[in-house]
């Protein structure tokens, strides 16, 4: 997968505090991620809750929790990848497999001008410690699952 472009419709990204290091989206946001083969169109509705970059305040020393609009978009798209969808029977699934979600975040951060070694460090941390967040719901998972959509479109050659 090769990342080609990221478009954010209607910037800037506006949030309010939702809790301890969590933030609630204040307006609708559309993020389009263009790879060499697909376009990922994320639509995020007001009320979606994100922590942008996970990790405690100590991690802030190495990489910002918020950063630029492009960094924020990368973190929000990754949070969506980790947010499950639920069937009427309550079964949960993800639209994007964890390995791809983590690799896409790394590429998006590099596109956002995060140093490659920092993006790689985040990727490795997710590989080592991110499984629980991908597999287990948090306080916002069910509500968040109703506040986004993700369309994956094949690029025409």
PDB file of C-alpha atoms in Angstrom:
ATOM      1  CA  UNK A   1       0.000   0.000   0.000  1.00  0.00           C
ATOM      2  CA  UNK A   2       1.311   3.403  -0.984  1.00  0.00           C
ATOM      3  CA  UNK A   3      -0.312   6.513   0.455  1.00  0.00           C
ATOM      4  CA  UNK A   4      -0.791   9.210  -2.175  1.00  0.00           C
ATOM      5  CA  UNK A   5      -2.872  11.943  -0.522  1.00  0.00           C
ATOM      6  CA  UNK A   6      -5.100  12.922   2.394  1.00  0.00           C
ATOM      7  CA  UNK A   7      -7.951  15.423   2.036  1.00  0.00           C
ATOM      8  CA  UNK A   8      -9.818  16.937   4.965  1.00  0.00           C
ATOM      9  CA  UNK A   9     -13.130  18.565   4.079  1.00  0.00           C
ATOM     10  CA  UNK A  10     -14.296  21.458   6.248  1.00  0.00           C
ATOM     11  CA  UNK A  11     -11.198  21.954   8.446  1.00  0.00           C
ATOM     12  CA  UNK A  12     -10.225  22.757  11.134  1.00  0.00           C
ATOM     13  CA  UNK A  13     -11.062  19.795  13.342  1.00  0.00           C
ATOM     14  CA  UNK A  14     -13.047  21.110  16.323  1.00  0.00           C
ATOM     15  CA  UNK A  15     -13.392  19.201  19.605  1.00  0.00           C
ATOM     16  CA  UNK A  16     -14.445  19.707  23.221  1.00  0.00           C
ATOM     17  CA  UNK A  17     -13.202  17.826  26.255  1.00  0.00           C
ATOM     18  CA  UNK A  18     -15.144  14.581  26.823  1.00  0.00           C
ATOM     19  CA  UNK A  19     -13.138  13.148  29.713  1.00  0.00           C
ATOM     20  CA  UNK A  20      -9.639  12.202  30.760  1.00  0.00           C
ATOM     21  CA  UNK A  21      -7.627  12.716  27.539  1.00  0.00           C
ATOM     22  CA  UNK A  22     -10.753  12.117  25.405  1.00  0.00           C
ATOM     23  CA  UNK A  23     -12.300  14.647  23.054  1.00  0.00           C
ATOM     24  CA  UNK A  24     -15.720  14.914  21.350  1.00  0.00           C
ATOM     25  CA  UNK A  25     -16.016  16.013  17.716  1.00  0.00           C
ATOM     26  CA  UNK A  26     -18.034  19.221  17.399  1.00  0.00           C
ATOM     27  CA  UNK A  27     -18.793  19.224  13.676  1.00  0.00           C
ATOM     28  CA  UNK A  28     -19.106  16.808  10.790  1.00  0.00           C
ATOM     29  CA  UNK A  29     -15.795  15.878   9.251  1.00  0.00           C
ATOM     30  CA  UNK A  30     -14.957  14.041   6.023  1.00  0.00           C
ATOM     31  CA  UNK A  31     -11.460  12.627   5.574  1.00  0.00           C
ATOM     32  CA  UNK A  32     -10.423  11.023   2.277  1.00  0.00           C
ATOM     33  CA  UNK A  33      -7.322   8.859   2.209  1.00  0.00           C
ATOM     34  CA  UNK A  34      -5.989   8.021  -1.247  1.00  0.00           C
ATOM     35  CA  UNK A  35      -3.736   5.002  -1.682  1.00  0.00           C
ATOM     36  CA  UNK A  36      -2.390   3.563  -4.900  1.00  0.00           C
ATOM     37  CA  UNK A  37      -5.336   1.136  -5.126  1.00  0.00           C
ATOM     38  CA  UNK A  38      -8.190   2.478  -2.977  1.00  0.00           C
ATOM     39  CA  UNK A  39      -9.873   5.553  -1.562  1.00  0.00           C
ATOM     40  CA  UNK A  40     -10.979   5.446   2.077  1.00  0.00           C
ATOM     41  CA  UNK A  41     -13.734   7.954   2.796  1.00  0.00           C
ATOM     42  CA  UNK A  42     -14.333   8.499   6.506  1.00  0.00           C
ATOM     43  CA  UNK A  43     -17.381  10.514   7.549  1.00  0.00           C
ATOM     44  CA  UNK A  44     -17.330  11.433  11.221  1.00  0.00           C
ATOM     45  CA  UNK A  45     -20.409  12.933  12.853  1.00  0.00           C
ATOM     46  CA  UNK A  46     -20.513  15.342  15.786  1.00  0.00           C
ATOM     47  CA  UNK A  47     -20.283  13.454  19.060  1.00  0.00           C
ATOM     48  CA  UNK A  48     -17.655  10.923  17.949  1.00  0.00           C
ATOM     49  CA  UNK A  49     -15.142  10.590  20.791  1.00  0.00           C
ATOM     50  CA  UNK A  50     -11.409  10.245  20.147  1.00  0.00           C
ATOM     51  CA  UNK A  51      -8.245  10.304  22.202  1.00  0.00           C
ATOM     52  CA  UNK A  52      -6.230  11.236  19.096  1.00  0.00           C
ATOM     53  CA  UNK A  53      -2.941   9.578  20.066  1.00  0.00           C
ATOM     54  CA  UNK A  54      -3.284   7.032  22.861  1.00  0.00           C
ATOM     55  CA  UNK A  55      -0.819   6.852  25.703  1.00  0.00           C
ATOM     56  CA  UNK A  56      -0.338   8.844  28.849  1.00  0.00           C
ATOM     57  CA  UNK A  57       1.238  12.259  29.311  1.00  0.00           C
ATOM     58  CA  UNK A  58       4.732  10.741  29.345  1.00  0.00           C
ATOM     59  CA  UNK A  59       4.302   9.852  25.663  1.00  0.00           C
ATOM     60  CA  UNK A  60       3.606  13.540  24.914  1.00  0.00           C
ATOM     61  CA  UNK A  61       7.334  14.162  25.374  1.00  0.00           C
ATOM     62  CA  UNK A  62       8.033  12.092  22.242  1.00  0.00           C
ATOM     63  CA  UNK A  63       5.041  12.873  20.049  1.00  0.00           C
ATOM     64  CA  UNK A  64       2.168  15.314  20.361  1.00  0.00           C
ATOM     65  CA  UNK A  65      -1.263  14.028  21.268  1.00  0.00           C
ATOM     66  CA  UNK A  66      -2.912  16.509  18.872  1.00  0.00           C
ATOM     67  CA  UNK A  67      -0.501  17.963  16.338  1.00  0.00           C
ATOM     68  CA  UNK A  68      -1.562  19.355  12.978  1.00  0.00           C
ATOM     69  CA  UNK A  69      -4.901  18.762  11.262  1.00  0.00           C
ATOM     70  CA  UNK A  70      -3.253  15.978   9.219  1.00  0.00           C
ATOM     71  CA  UNK A  71      -1.953  14.283  12.379  1.00  0.00           C
ATOM     72  CA  UNK A  72      -5.378  14.600  13.988  1.00  0.00           C
ATOM     73  CA  UNK A  73      -6.994  13.119  10.875  1.00  0.00           C
ATOM     74  CA  UNK A  74      -4.571  10.177  11.013  1.00  0.00           C
ATOM     75  CA  UNK A  75      -5.396   9.485  14.662  1.00  0.00           C
ATOM     76  CA  UNK A  76      -9.160   9.821  14.083  1.00  0.00           C
ATOM     77  CA  UNK A  77      -9.054   7.416  11.109  1.00  0.00           C
ATOM     78  CA  UNK A  78      -7.107   4.957  13.250  1.00  0.00           C
ATOM     79  CA  UNK A  79      -9.647   5.295  16.076  1.00  0.00           C
ATOM     80  CA  UNK A  80     -12.392   4.506  13.566  1.00  0.00           C
ATOM     81  CA  UNK A  81     -10.491   1.413  12.416  1.00  0.00           C
ATOM     82  CA  UNK A  82     -10.348   0.278  16.050  1.00  0.00           C
ATOM     83  CA  UNK A  83     -14.065   1.073  16.620  1.00  0.00           C
ATOM     84  CA  UNK A  84     -16.156  -2.042  15.990  1.00  0.00           C
ATOM     85  CA  UNK A  85     -19.411  -2.222  14.109  1.00  0.00           C
ATOM     86  CA  UNK A  86     -22.292  -4.107  15.732  1.00  0.00           C
ATOM     87  CA  UNK A  87     -24.939  -6.311  14.118  1.00  0.00           C
ATOM     88  CA  UNK A  88     -28.536  -6.380  15.326  1.00  0.00           C
ATOM     89  CA  UNK A  89     -27.541  -9.466  17.347  1.00  0.00           C
ATOM     90  CA  UNK A  90     -24.771  -7.521  19.081  1.00  0.00           C
ATOM     91  CA  UNK A  91     -21.938  -9.248  17.235  1.00  0.00           C
ATOM     92  CA  UNK A  92     -18.925  -7.023  16.667  1.00  0.00           C
ATOM     93  CA  UNK A  93     -16.567  -6.803  13.719  1.00  0.00           C
ATOM     94  CA  UNK A  94     -14.136  -4.339  12.164  1.00  0.00           C
ATOM     95  CA  UNK A  95     -14.099  -3.020   8.611  1.00  0.00           C
ATOM     96  CA  UNK A  96     -10.310  -2.798   8.575  1.00  0.00           C
ATOM     97  CA  UNK A  97      -7.979  -5.510   9.919  1.00  0.00           C
ATOM     98  CA  UNK A  98      -5.666  -4.331  12.701  1.00  0.00           C
ATOM     99  CA  UNK A  99      -2.379  -4.866  10.792  1.00  0.00           C
ATOM    100  CA  UNK A 100      -3.628  -2.721   7.912  1.00  0.00           C
ATOM    101  CA  UNK A 101      -5.048  -0.061  10.261  1.00  0.00           C
ATOM    102  CA  UNK A 102      -1.706   0.245  12.037  1.00  0.00           C
ATOM    103  CA  UNK A 103       0.268   0.378   8.769  1.00  0.00           C
ATOM    104  CA  UNK A 104      -2.101   3.013   7.375  1.00  0.00           C
ATOM    105  CA  UNK A 105      -1.648   5.136  10.515  1.00  0.00           C
ATOM    106  CA  UNK A 106       2.122   4.943  10.109  1.00  0.00           C
ATOM    107  CA  UNK A 107       1.874   6.083   6.471  1.00  0.00           C
ATOM    108  CA  UNK A 108      -0.589   8.861   7.332  1.00  0.00           C
ATOM    109  CA  UNK A 109       1.692  10.182  10.079  1.00  0.00           C
ATOM    110  CA  UNK A 110       4.654  10.240   7.695  1.00  0.00           C
ATOM    111  CA  UNK A 111       2.457  12.092   5.181  1.00  0.00           C
ATOM    112  CA  UNK A 112       1.675  14.562   8.005  1.00  0.00           C
ATOM    113  CA  UNK A 113       5.420  15.240   8.325  1.00  0.00           C
ATOM    114  CA  UNK A 114       5.963  13.202  11.482  1.00  0.00           C
ATOM    115  CA  UNK A 115       9.533  11.928  11.472  1.00  0.00           C
ATOM    116  CA  UNK A 116       9.717   8.390  10.088  1.00  0.00           C
ATOM    117  CA  UNK A 117      11.334   7.006  13.243  1.00  0.00           C
ATOM    118  CA  UNK A 118       8.500   8.425  15.379  1.00  0.00           C
ATOM    119  CA  UNK A 119       5.846   6.975  13.064  1.00  0.00           C
ATOM    120  CA  UNK A 120       7.665   3.609  13.162  1.00  0.00           C
ATOM    121  CA  UNK A 121       7.831   3.773  16.968  1.00  0.00           C
ATOM    122  CA  UNK A 122       4.057   4.310  17.120  1.00  0.00           C
ATOM    123  CA  UNK A 123       3.560   1.408  14.687  1.00  0.00           C
ATOM    124  CA  UNK A 124       5.710  -0.890  16.860  1.00  0.00           C
ATOM    125  CA  UNK A 125       3.904   0.227  20.039  1.00  0.00           C
ATOM    126  CA  UNK A 126       0.559  -0.583  18.412  1.00  0.00           C
ATOM    127  CA  UNK A 127       1.861  -3.970  17.332  1.00  0.00           C
ATOM    128  CA  UNK A 128       2.985  -4.722  20.888  1.00  0.00           C
ATOM    129  CA  UNK A 129       0.223  -3.087  22.922  1.00  0.00           C
ATOM    130  CA  UNK A 130      -2.722  -2.269  20.628  1.00  0.00           C
ATOM    131  CA  UNK A 131      -4.484  -5.639  20.457  1.00  0.00           C
ATOM    132  CA  UNK A 132      -6.539  -5.030  23.601  1.00  0.00           C
ATOM    133  CA  UNK A 133      -7.834  -1.704  22.279  1.00  0.00           C
ATOM    134  CA  UNK A 134      -8.784  -3.375  18.984  1.00  0.00           C
ATOM    135  CA  UNK A 135     -10.514  -6.370  20.594  1.00  0.00           C
ATOM    136  CA  UNK A 136     -12.192  -4.901  23.693  1.00  0.00           C
ATOM    137  CA  UNK A 137     -14.780  -2.119  23.770  1.00  0.00           C
ATOM    138  CA  UNK A 138     -14.192   1.055  25.734  1.00  0.00           C
ATOM    139  CA  UNK A 139     -16.805   3.380  27.234  1.00  0.00           C
ATOM    140  CA  UNK A 140     -17.343   5.071  23.868  1.00  0.00           C
ATOM    141  CA  UNK A 141     -17.336   2.119  21.432  1.00  0.00           C
ATOM    142  CA  UNK A 142     -21.075   1.500  21.079  1.00  0.00           C
ATOM    143  CA  UNK A 143     -21.989   5.174  20.737  1.00  0.00           C
ATOM    144  CA  UNK A 144     -19.037   5.861  18.416  1.00  0.00           C
ATOM    145  CA  UNK A 145     -20.092   2.992  16.143  1.00  0.00           C
ATOM    146  CA  UNK A 146     -23.173   5.056  15.211  1.00  0.00           C
ATOM    147  CA  UNK A 147     -21.229   8.247  14.570  1.00  0.00           C
ATOM    148  CA  UNK A 148     -19.068   7.345  11.596  1.00  0.00           C
ATOM    149  CA  UNK A 149     -19.165   5.673   8.231  1.00  0.00           C
ATOM    150  CA  UNK A 150     -16.321   4.313   6.168  1.00  0.00           C
ATOM    151  CA  UNK A 151     -16.542   3.727   2.435  1.00  0.00           C
ATOM    152  CA  UNK A 152     -13.729   1.872   0.715  1.00  0.00           C
ATOM    153  CA  UNK A 153     -13.698   2.555  -3.010  1.00  0.00           C
ATOM    154  CA  UNK A 154     -11.530   0.872  -5.612  1.00  0.00           C
ATOM    155  CA  UNK A 155      -9.565   3.329  -7.696  1.00  0.00           C
ATOM    156  CA  UNK A 156     -10.157   3.165 -11.413  1.00  0.00           C
ATOM    157  CA  UNK A 157      -7.054   3.036 -13.524  1.00  0.00           C
TER     158      UNK A 157
END
